[in-house]
PDB file of C-alpha atoms and ligand atoms in Angstrom:
ATOM      1  CA  UNK A1026       0.104   0.075   0.249  1.00  0.00           C
ATOM      2  CA  UNK A1027       1.239   3.488  -0.441  1.00  0.00           C
ATOM      3  CA  UNK A1028       0.792   5.997   1.794  1.00  0.00           C
ATOM      4  CA  UNK A1029      -2.342   7.271   0.468  1.00  0.00           C
ATOM      5  CA  UNK A1030      -3.804   3.962   0.846  1.00  0.00           C
ATOM      6  CA  UNK A1031      -2.424   3.574   4.330  1.00  0.00           C
ATOM      7  CA  UNK A1032      -4.300   7.139   5.595  1.00  0.00           C
ATOM      8  CA  UNK A1033      -7.633   6.005   3.385  1.00  0.00           C
ATOM      9  CA  UNK A1034      -7.136   2.317   5.414  1.00  0.00           C
ATOM     10  CA  UNK A1035      -6.937   3.797   9.195  1.00  0.00           C
ATOM     11  CA  UNK A1036      -9.253   6.671   7.863  1.00  0.00           C
ATOM     12  CA  UNK A1037     -12.047   4.291   7.739  1.00  0.00           C
ATOM     13  CA  UNK A1038     -10.868   1.517  10.340  1.00  0.00           C
ATOM     14  CA  UNK A1039     -10.820   4.522  13.362  1.00  0.00           C
ATOM     15  CA  UNK A1040     -13.908   3.410  14.893  1.00  0.00           C
ATOM     16  CA  UNK A1041     -12.703   0.353  15.351  1.00  0.00           C
ATOM     17  CA  UNK A1042      -9.331   0.579  16.128  1.00  0.00           C
ATOM     18  CA  UNK A1043      -9.401   0.443  19.921  1.00  0.00           C
ATOM     19  CA  UNK A1044     -11.501  -2.337  20.301  1.00  0.00           C
ATOM     20  CA  UNK A1045      -9.356  -4.484  17.951  1.00  0.00           C
ATOM     21  CA  UNK A1046      -5.620  -3.161  18.842  1.00  0.00           C
ATOM     22  CA  UNK A1047      -5.961  -1.515  22.321  1.00  0.00           C
ATOM     23  CA  UNK A1048      -5.256  -4.465  24.935  1.00  0.00           C
ATOM     24  CA  UNK A1049      -3.176  -6.728  23.081  1.00  0.00           C
ATOM     25  CA  UNK A1050      -0.704  -4.034  22.542  1.00  0.00           C
ATOM     26  CA  UNK A1051      -1.009  -1.820  25.805  1.00  0.00           C
ATOM     27  CA  UNK A1052       1.901  -3.827  27.544  1.00  0.00           C
ATOM     28  CA  UNK A1053       4.510  -2.715  24.811  1.00  0.00           C
ATOM     29  CA  UNK A1054       3.393   0.601  25.034  1.00  0.00           C
ATOM     30  CA  UNK A1055       3.259   0.758  28.855  1.00  0.00           C
ATOM     31  CA  UNK A1056       6.748  -0.749  28.693  1.00  0.00           C
ATOM     32  CA  UNK A1057       8.324   1.847  25.784  1.00  0.00           C
ATOM     33  CA  UNK A1058       7.174   4.405  28.014  1.00  0.00           C
ATOM     34  CA  UNK A1059       8.783   3.467  30.831  1.00  0.00           C
ATOM     35  CA  UNK A1060      12.086   2.868  29.349  1.00  0.00           C
ATOM     36  CA  UNK A1061      11.983   6.346  28.511  1.00  0.00           C
ATOM     37  CA  UNK A1062      13.995   8.232  30.988  1.00  0.00           C
ATOM     38  CA  UNK A1063      12.307  10.961  30.907  1.00  0.00           C
ATOM     39  CA  UNK A1064      13.250  14.907  32.647  1.00  0.00           C
ATOM     40  CA  UNK A1065      10.970  17.717  33.329  1.00  0.00           C
ATOM     41  CA  UNK A1066      10.278  19.229  30.119  1.00  0.00           C
ATOM     42  CA  UNK A1067      11.479  16.951  27.987  1.00  0.00           C
ATOM     43  CA  UNK A1068      10.091  16.955  24.128  1.00  0.00           C
ATOM     44  CA  UNK A1069       8.458  13.836  23.024  1.00  0.00           C
ATOM     45  CA  UNK A1070       7.421  13.342  19.789  1.00  0.00           C
ATOM     46  CA  UNK A1071       4.930  10.247  18.700  1.00  0.00           C
ATOM     47  CA  UNK A1072       5.012   9.209  15.374  1.00  0.00           C
ATOM     48  CA  UNK A1073       1.498   7.426  13.908  1.00  0.00           C
ATOM     49  CA  UNK A1074      -0.192   8.891  17.252  1.00  0.00           C
ATOM     50  CA  UNK A1075      -3.113   7.110  16.383  1.00  0.00           C
ATOM     51  CA  UNK A1076      -6.226   7.208  18.670  1.00  0.00           C
ATOM     52  CA  UNK A1077      -4.244   8.567  21.092  1.00  0.00           C
ATOM     53  CA  UNK A1078      -3.983   5.326  23.457  1.00  0.00           C
ATOM     54  CA  UNK A1079      -0.491   5.806  24.372  1.00  0.00           C
ATOM     55  CA  UNK A1080      -1.050   9.555  25.640  1.00  0.00           C
ATOM     56  CA  UNK A1081      -2.112   8.559  29.511  1.00  0.00           C
ATOM     57  CA  UNK A1082       0.794   6.991  29.887  1.00  0.00           C
ATOM     58  CA  UNK A1083       3.385  10.072  29.342  1.00  0.00           C
ATOM     59  CA  UNK A1084       3.902  11.175  32.660  1.00  0.00           C
ATOM     60  CA  UNK A1085       3.535  15.031  33.878  1.00  0.00           C
ATOM     61  CA  UNK A1086       5.885  17.588  32.856  1.00  0.00           C
ATOM     62  CA  UNK A1087       6.883  16.469  29.535  1.00  0.00           C
ATOM     63  CA  UNK A1088       5.670  18.017  26.298  1.00  0.00           C
ATOM     64  CA  UNK A1089       4.263  15.591  23.751  1.00  0.00           C
ATOM     65  CA  UNK A1090       3.782  16.477  19.724  1.00  0.00           C
ATOM     66  CA  UNK A1091       1.513  13.443  18.480  1.00  0.00           C
ATOM     67  CA  UNK A1092       1.507  13.127  14.615  1.00  0.00           C
ATOM     68  CA  UNK A1093      -0.845  10.937  12.313  1.00  0.00           C
ATOM     69  CA  UNK A1094      -1.747  10.685   8.251  1.00  0.00           C
ATOM     70  CA  UNK A1095      -5.343  10.280   9.431  1.00  0.00           C
ATOM     71  CA  UNK A1096      -7.451  12.954  10.487  1.00  0.00           C
ATOM     72  CA  UNK A1097     -10.452  10.246  11.922  1.00  0.00           C
ATOM     73  CA  UNK A1098      -7.551   8.586  14.035  1.00  0.00           C
ATOM     74  CA  UNK A1099      -6.691  12.065  15.354  1.00  0.00           C
ATOM     75  CA  UNK A1100     -10.039  12.987  15.788  1.00  0.00           C
ATOM     76  CA  UNK A1101     -10.408  10.157  18.420  1.00  0.00           C
ATOM     77  CA  UNK A1102      -6.783  10.912  19.669  1.00  0.00           C
ATOM     78  CA  UNK A1103      -7.814  14.608  20.593  1.00  0.00           C
ATOM     79  CA  UNK A1104     -10.892  12.951  22.401  1.00  0.00           C
ATOM     80  CA  UNK A1105      -8.450  10.966  24.508  1.00  0.00           C
ATOM     81  CA  UNK A1106      -6.257  14.039  25.198  1.00  0.00           C
ATOM     82  CA  UNK A1107      -8.964  15.694  26.585  1.00  0.00           C
ATOM     83  CA  UNK A1108      -9.393  12.892  29.103  1.00  0.00           C
ATOM     84  CA  UNK A1109      -5.481  12.756  29.757  1.00  0.00           C
ATOM     85  CA  UNK A1110      -4.853  15.980  31.096  1.00  0.00           C
ATOM     86  CA  UNK A1111      -7.240  18.397  29.747  1.00  0.00           C
ATOM     87  CA  UNK A1112      -4.909  19.125  26.318  1.00  0.00           C
ATOM     88  CA  UNK A1113      -2.204  21.431  27.980  1.00  0.00           C
ATOM     89  CA  UNK A1114       1.105  19.968  27.138  1.00  0.00           C
ATOM     90  CA  UNK A1115      -0.019  17.635  24.154  1.00  0.00           C
ATOM     91  CA  UNK A1116      -0.054  18.928  20.905  1.00  0.00           C
ATOM     92  CA  UNK A1117      -1.574  16.990  17.668  1.00  0.00           C
ATOM     93  CA  UNK A1118      -1.493  17.219  13.936  1.00  0.00           C
ATOM     94  CA  UNK A1119      -1.761  15.891  10.275  1.00  0.00           C
ATOM     95  CA  UNK A1120       1.463  15.128   9.362  1.00  0.00           C
ATOM     96  CA  UNK A1121       3.240  12.759   6.957  1.00  0.00           C
ATOM     97  CA  UNK A1122       6.121  10.913   8.888  1.00  0.00           C
ATOM     98  CA  UNK A1123       8.169   9.784   6.118  1.00  0.00           C
ATOM     99  CA  UNK A1124       8.982  14.111   5.495  1.00  0.00           C
ATOM    100  CA  UNK A1125       8.211  15.925   8.560  1.00  0.00           C
ATOM    101  CA  UNK A1126       7.804  19.539   9.160  1.00  0.00           C
ATOM    102  CA  UNK A1127      10.123  19.454  12.126  1.00  0.00           C
ATOM    103  CA  UNK A1128      13.956  21.181  12.251  1.00  0.00           C
ATOM    104  CA  UNK A1129      16.749  19.509  12.942  1.00  0.00           C
ATOM    105  CA  UNK A1130      17.116  18.075  16.208  1.00  0.00           C
ATOM    106  CA  UNK A1131      14.088  19.253  17.768  1.00  0.00           C
ATOM    107  CA  UNK A1132      13.229  16.341  19.862  1.00  0.00           C
ATOM    108  CA  UNK A1133      14.905  14.550  23.126  1.00  0.00           C
ATOM    109  CA  UNK A1134      11.910  11.288  22.567  1.00  0.00           C
ATOM    110  CA  UNK A1135      10.797  10.528  18.932  1.00  0.00           C
ATOM    111  CA  UNK A1136       8.600   6.978  19.653  1.00  0.00           C
ATOM    112  CA  UNK A1137       7.129   5.167  16.669  1.00  0.00           C
ATOM    113  CA  UNK A1138       4.351   2.455  18.841  1.00  0.00           C
ATOM    114  CA  UNK A1139       2.915  -0.083  16.290  1.00  0.00           C
ATOM    115  CA  UNK A1140       3.989   2.531  13.054  1.00  0.00           C
ATOM    116  CA  UNK A1141       7.191   0.517  11.484  1.00  0.00           C
ATOM    117  CA  UNK A1142       5.357  -2.411   9.899  1.00  0.00           C
ATOM    118  CA  UNK A1143       2.744   0.263   8.476  1.00  0.00           C
ATOM    119  CA  UNK A1144       4.895   2.330   6.352  1.00  0.00           C
ATOM    120  CA  UNK A1145       5.616   1.591   2.877  1.00  0.00           C
ATOM    121  CA  UNK A1146       9.286   2.742   3.245  1.00  0.00           C
ATOM    122  CA  UNK A1147      10.385   2.084   6.881  1.00  0.00           C
ATOM    123  CA  UNK A1148      13.914   2.674   6.922  1.00  0.00           C
ATOM    124  CA  UNK A1149      13.324   6.478   5.428  1.00  0.00           C
ATOM    125  CA  UNK A1150      10.851   7.059   8.210  1.00  0.00           C
ATOM    126  CA  UNK A1151      13.530   5.858  11.049  1.00  0.00           C
ATOM    127  CA  UNK A1152      15.898   7.886   9.172  1.00  0.00           C
ATOM    128  CA  UNK A1153      13.465  10.589   9.600  1.00  0.00           C
ATOM    129  CA  UNK A1154      12.861  10.001  13.180  1.00  0.00           C
ATOM    130  CA  UNK A1155      16.694  10.168  13.594  1.00  0.00           C
ATOM    131  CA  UNK A1156      16.938  13.605  11.937  1.00  0.00           C
ATOM    132  CA  UNK A1157      14.186  15.279  13.939  1.00  0.00           C
ATOM    133  CA  UNK A1158      15.962  13.467  17.173  1.00  0.00           C
ATOM    134  CA  UNK A1159      18.530  15.872  19.501  1.00  0.00           C
ATOM    135  CA  UNK A1160      21.865  13.971  19.920  1.00  0.00           C
ATOM    136  CA  UNK A1161      22.215  12.606  23.096  1.00  0.00           C
ATOM    137  CA  UNK A1162      18.311  11.411  22.238  1.00  0.00           C
ATOM    138  CA  UNK A1163      16.275   8.607  21.997  1.00  0.00           C
ATOM    139  CA  UNK A1164      14.702   6.891  18.426  1.00  0.00           C
ATOM    140  CA  UNK A1165      12.278   4.308  20.408  1.00  0.00           C
ATOM    141  CA  UNK A1166      10.403   1.972  18.085  1.00  0.00           C
ATOM    142  CA  UNK A1167       8.176  -0.815  19.598  1.00  0.00           C
ATOM    143  CA  UNK A1168       7.071  -3.006  16.795  1.00  0.00           C
ATOM    144  CA  UNK A1169       6.211  -6.798  14.948  1.00  0.00           C
ATOM    145  CA  UNK A1170       9.402  -7.899  12.660  1.00  0.00           C
ATOM    146  CA  UNK A1171       9.682 -11.021  11.065  1.00  0.00           C
ATOM    147  CA  UNK A1172      10.322 -14.114  12.758  1.00  0.00           C
ATOM    148  CA  UNK A1173      13.397 -15.621  12.274  1.00  0.00           C
ATOM    149  CA  UNK A1174      12.209 -19.415  12.611  1.00  0.00           C
ATOM    150  CA  UNK A1175      11.494 -21.447   9.847  1.00  0.00           C
ATOM    151  CA  UNK A1176       7.742 -21.880  10.655  1.00  0.00           C
ATOM    152  CA  UNK A1177       7.400 -18.397  11.765  1.00  0.00           C
ATOM    153  CA  UNK A1178       8.508 -16.818   8.598  1.00  0.00           C
ATOM    154  CA  UNK A1179       6.736 -19.143   6.423  1.00  0.00           C
ATOM    155  CA  UNK A1180       3.598 -18.347   8.239  1.00  0.00           C
ATOM    156  CA  UNK A1181       4.365 -14.790   7.974  1.00  0.00           C
ATOM    157  CA  UNK A1182       5.004 -14.846   4.579  1.00  0.00           C
ATOM    158  CA  UNK A1183       1.275 -16.861   4.143  1.00  0.00           C
ATOM    159  CA  UNK A1184      -0.509 -13.936   6.113  1.00  0.00           C
ATOM    160  CA  UNK A1185       1.472 -10.870   5.144  1.00  0.00           C
ATOM    161  CA  UNK A1186      -0.644 -10.745   1.728  1.00  0.00           C
ATOM    162  CA  UNK A1187      -3.934 -10.495   3.791  1.00  0.00           C
ATOM    163  CA  UNK A1188      -2.880  -8.144   6.427  1.00  0.00           C
ATOM    164  CA  UNK A1189      -1.508  -5.778   4.116  1.00  0.00           C
ATOM    165  CA  UNK A1190      -5.236  -5.550   3.030  1.00  0.00           C
ATOM    166  CA  UNK A1191      -5.286  -4.224   6.746  1.00  0.00           C
ATOM    167  CA  UNK A1192      -2.814  -2.141   6.785  1.00  0.00           C
ATOM    168  CA  UNK A1193       0.069  -3.552   8.011  1.00  0.00           C
ATOM    169  CA  UNK A1194       2.541  -6.388   7.386  1.00  0.00           C
ATOM    170  CA  UNK A1195       4.090  -9.454   9.408  1.00  0.00           C
ATOM    171  CA  UNK A1196       7.388  -9.966   7.670  1.00  0.00           C
ATOM    172  CA  UNK A1197       9.149  -7.003   8.018  1.00  0.00           C
ATOM    173  CA  UNK A1198      12.628  -7.723   8.885  1.00  0.00           C
ATOM    174  CA  UNK A1199      13.942  -5.932  11.900  1.00  0.00           C
ATOM    175  CA  UNK A1200      17.448  -5.469   9.470  1.00  0.00           C
ATOM    176  CA  UNK A1201      14.806  -2.404   7.771  1.00  0.00           C
ATOM    177  CA  UNK A1202      15.266  -0.487  11.262  1.00  0.00           C
ATOM    178  CA  UNK A1203      18.823  -1.166  11.965  1.00  0.00           C
ATOM    179  CA  UNK A1204      22.533   0.535  10.925  1.00  0.00           C
ATOM    180  CA  UNK A1205      21.498   3.774   9.956  1.00  0.00           C
ATOM    181  CA  UNK A1206      23.742   6.276  10.426  1.00  0.00           C
ATOM    182  CA  UNK A1207      24.116   7.821  13.646  1.00  0.00           C
ATOM    183  CA  UNK A1208      21.477   5.726  15.221  1.00  0.00           C
ATOM    184  CA  UNK A1209      23.337   2.785  17.922  1.00  0.00           C
ATOM    185  CA  UNK A1210      20.882   0.245  19.381  1.00  0.00           C
ATOM    186  CA  UNK A1211      21.420   0.465  23.273  1.00  0.00           C
ATOM    187  CA  UNK A1212      18.290  -1.588  24.161  1.00  0.00           C
ATOM    188  CA  UNK A1213      16.171  -4.331  22.286  1.00  0.00           C
ATOM    189  CA  UNK A1214      13.330  -6.802  24.166  1.00  0.00           C
ATOM    190  CA  UNK A1215      10.768  -8.442  23.416  1.00  0.00           C
ATOM    191  CA  UNK A1216       7.049  -7.434  24.625  1.00  0.00           C
ATOM    192  CA  UNK A1217       3.600  -8.227  24.447  1.00  0.00           C
ATOM    193  CA  UNK A1218       2.025 -11.542  23.632  1.00  0.00           C
ATOM    194  CA  UNK A1219       4.298 -14.626  23.355  1.00  0.00           C
ATOM    195  CA  UNK A1220       6.932 -12.168  22.921  1.00  0.00           C
ATOM    196  CA  UNK A1221       6.329 -11.290  19.394  1.00  0.00           C
ATOM    197  CA  UNK A1222       7.129  -7.987  19.439  1.00  0.00           C
ATOM    198  CA  UNK A1223      10.098  -5.942  19.837  1.00  0.00           C
ATOM    199  CA  UNK A1224      11.137  -2.900  22.087  1.00  0.00           C
ATOM    200  CA  UNK A1225      14.001  -1.043  20.334  1.00  0.00           C
ATOM    201  CA  UNK A1226      16.094   1.860  21.697  1.00  0.00           C
ATOM    202  CA  UNK A1227      18.131   3.782  19.856  1.00  0.00           C
ATOM    203  CA  UNK A1228      20.515   6.475  20.854  1.00  0.00           C
ATOM    204  CA  UNK A1229      21.206   9.494  18.387  1.00  0.00           C
ATOM    205  CA  UNK A1230      25.053  10.134  18.237  1.00  0.00           C
ATOM    206  CA  UNK A1231      26.852  13.390  18.153  1.00  0.00           C
ATOM    207  CA  UNK A1232      27.651  14.136  14.799  1.00  0.00           C
ATOM    208  CA  UNK A1233      31.520  14.291  14.122  1.00  0.00           C
ATOM    209  CA  UNK A1234      33.323  17.099  12.582  1.00  0.00           C
TER     210      UNK A1234
HETATM  211  C1  SAM B 983      -0.957   0.427  13.787  1.00  0.00           C
HETATM  212  S1  SAM B 983      -1.651   2.379  14.360  1.00  0.00           S
HETATM  213  C2  SAM B 983      -0.995   2.530  15.873  1.00  0.00           C
HETATM  214  C3  SAM B 983      -1.360   3.470  16.619  1.00  0.00           C
HETATM  215  C4  SAM B 983      -1.004   4.037  18.147  1.00  0.00           C
HETATM  216  N1  SAM B 983       0.535   4.324  18.263  1.00  0.00           N
HETATM  217  C5  SAM B 983      -1.045   2.737  18.414  1.00  0.00           C
HETATM  218  O1  SAM B 983      -0.228   2.503  19.797  1.00  0.00           O
HETATM  219  O2  SAM B 983      -2.173   2.290  18.794  1.00  0.00           O
HETATM  220  C6  SAM B 983      -0.524   2.949  12.687  1.00  0.00           C
HETATM  221  C7  SAM B 983      -1.078   4.532  12.814  1.00  0.00           C
HETATM  222  O3  SAM B 983       0.104   5.010  12.101  1.00  0.00           O
HETATM  223  C8  SAM B 983      -0.268   6.163  11.109  1.00  0.00           C
HETATM  224  N2  SAM B 983      -0.025   6.188  10.228  1.00  0.00           N
HETATM  225  C9  SAM B 983       0.773   5.121   9.051  1.00  0.00           C
HETATM  226  N3  SAM B 983       1.536   5.927   8.139  1.00  0.00           N
HETATM  227  C10 SAM B 983       2.019   6.560   8.457  1.00  0.00           C
HETATM  228  C11 SAM B 983       2.666   7.542   8.104  1.00  0.00           C
HETATM  229  N4  SAM B 983       3.146   7.859   6.844  1.00  0.00           N
HETATM  230  N5  SAM B 983       2.720   9.519   8.769  1.00  0.00           N
HETATM  231  C12 SAM B 983       1.898   9.688  10.132  1.00  0.00           C
HETATM  232  N6  SAM B 983       1.200   8.590  10.790  1.00  0.00           N
HETATM  233  C13 SAM B 983       1.168   7.037  10.015  1.00  0.00           C
HETATM  234  C14 SAM B 983      -1.659   5.435  10.773  1.00  0.00           C
HETATM  235  O4  SAM B 983      -2.543   6.711  10.194  1.00  0.00           O
HETATM  236  C15 SAM B 983      -2.365   4.976  12.218  1.00  0.00           C
HETATM  237  O5  SAM B 983      -3.008   5.536  12.960  1.00  0.00           O
END
């Protein structure tokens, strides 16, 4: 699916999203946000904020910007933001993660929960996340990646043509987000049911002169 088709899919799916993906993905959201060593006033960018299921998990004192392609998903996120904290420290906007309208080094944390296997060009999105993260800041990804086991790999390759119509793929190799210039992997954990998802944390390295 291209970016427009992905956006259309989530536009149509917004009303049902929480019913299907709230509980099943929640342990990974809790662990990801718990793993971010926030300090007062930190700036967090959440890429693919969706219906805002992560928003109530942020501690007081951080400033969150959430972006998403889909305006019906964002409408749900705005509703949830009102419940989360009155909207004082959370800003939401429609934007494509492949080309973000933020300057370089703008955020302390850049977090993509369950987004990387949804976008058509995952590596470009992770590179863009790295661009807007400040040196010393963290890029955090929670996602399902393709299995290394033969049976798992076979199953994912059979199911992916079906799941792609549902807006995501199961067989994305983890290598597609590794080895990017300036992003050093500092943590790699298994999360969620049967530990089938991974939480990856990268630290952005200072630019060498
Ligand atoms: C599987 S949902 C994840 C939602 C949320 N992060 C969560 O924890 O449940 C993927 C979200 O990414 C958004 N998305 C997909 N491609 C995107 C892109 N290129 N730029 C911004 N958002 C995108 C979709 O609209 C959808 O809301």
